[in-house]
């Protein structure tokens, strides 16, 4: 039965936060999950922490939050094997060593990248019949694949930069591939794994030698990559949440990287400046919000997402990509943009959980 009011909503008590994972964004997930866990209302929820190690082991963790971000949770001695069971008879987590189940009411998956942001975790939760925060299987898979999402957005009339998808093996004749990319995109160009986020595996190529190295590097993260034309302009981010009628945060954020917004610049150093609100005119900002919400709907998003844009010097707006599990670290744009409008971290997390429990037609 669908939950229709807050009185019914408060009956749901057990929240599971899933973190870690197999992707190259494992450490980012630990940081994001730590912030989410700090913002959960512990009077409203009994919280279960479920971590996934880099080698794919699932462990329920019962220790202090401080050990999650550092990675020390794994060796803390406060873990036990646990998995989310697809068997609806279990209704949540199964503990194999104890041969018992822990029922869950809702899951907040804070798994960036493949294995968590690409629809795989969402599919498991659909099988298990457990409500969860964020985008569903289809939208997660679509947004994770930069080549597929590009085609859908272009078909919907949303401006995108030039992009060419390259599959493993297409680089067998590098000279022919390089000639095509140089002719259709021109240098410099960006090479990206098709299915990673947080700029993992991304390189900027200014000549054939750098292009070869960038392609080899990107293929370490999967069998498909995309090559994009470089866009000169402001890097602007828009936070969106909701379902049928999504809302955009009032303020937009601007990224000012020294070179490009790499993984290190996002999470490991202070080389990029983050400006909130973005330095844009009101009309341009409104156009970006409108395009962000349109793209959100085109790609079937629900719950929340961050939509990234470029704004050229001539005013042209170009959508870069959509992130369906945006960063939730202390410096991440998604929570910061809603905070700028007066929504605290605790209120934001509560609202996202409420949407998972109350607004999803999957569980009506």
mmCIF file of C-alpha atoms in Angstrom, residues 4 28 51 71 73 112 127-128 166 222 237 315:
data_model
loop_
_atom_site.group_PDB
_atom_site.id
_atom_site.type_symbol
_atom_site.label_atom_id
_atom_site.label_comp_id
_atom_site.label_asym_id
_atom_site.label_seq_id
_atom_site.Cartn_x
_atom_site.Cartn_y
_atom_site.Cartn_z
ATOM 1 C CA UNK A 4 0.418 8.893 1.623
ATOM 2 C CA UNK A 28 34.761 8.920 -2.778
ATOM 3 C CA UNK A 51 30.081 -1.835 3.225
ATOM 4 C CA UNK A 71 38.927 2.835 5.171
ATOM 5 C CA UNK A 73 36.189 0.024 8.963
ATOM 6 C CA UNK A 112 29.491 5.942 -7.003
ATOM 7 C CA UNK A 127 14.185 -8.090 -6.944
ATOM 8 C CA UNK A 128 14.204 -7.846 -3.162
ATOM 9 C CA UNK A 166 35.075 3.936 -29.413
ATOM 10 C CA UNK A 222 36.142 -0.827 -19.517
ATOM 11 C CA UNK A 237 26.465 22.363 -12.137
ATOM 12 C CA UNK A 315 26.292 32.264 -24.256
#
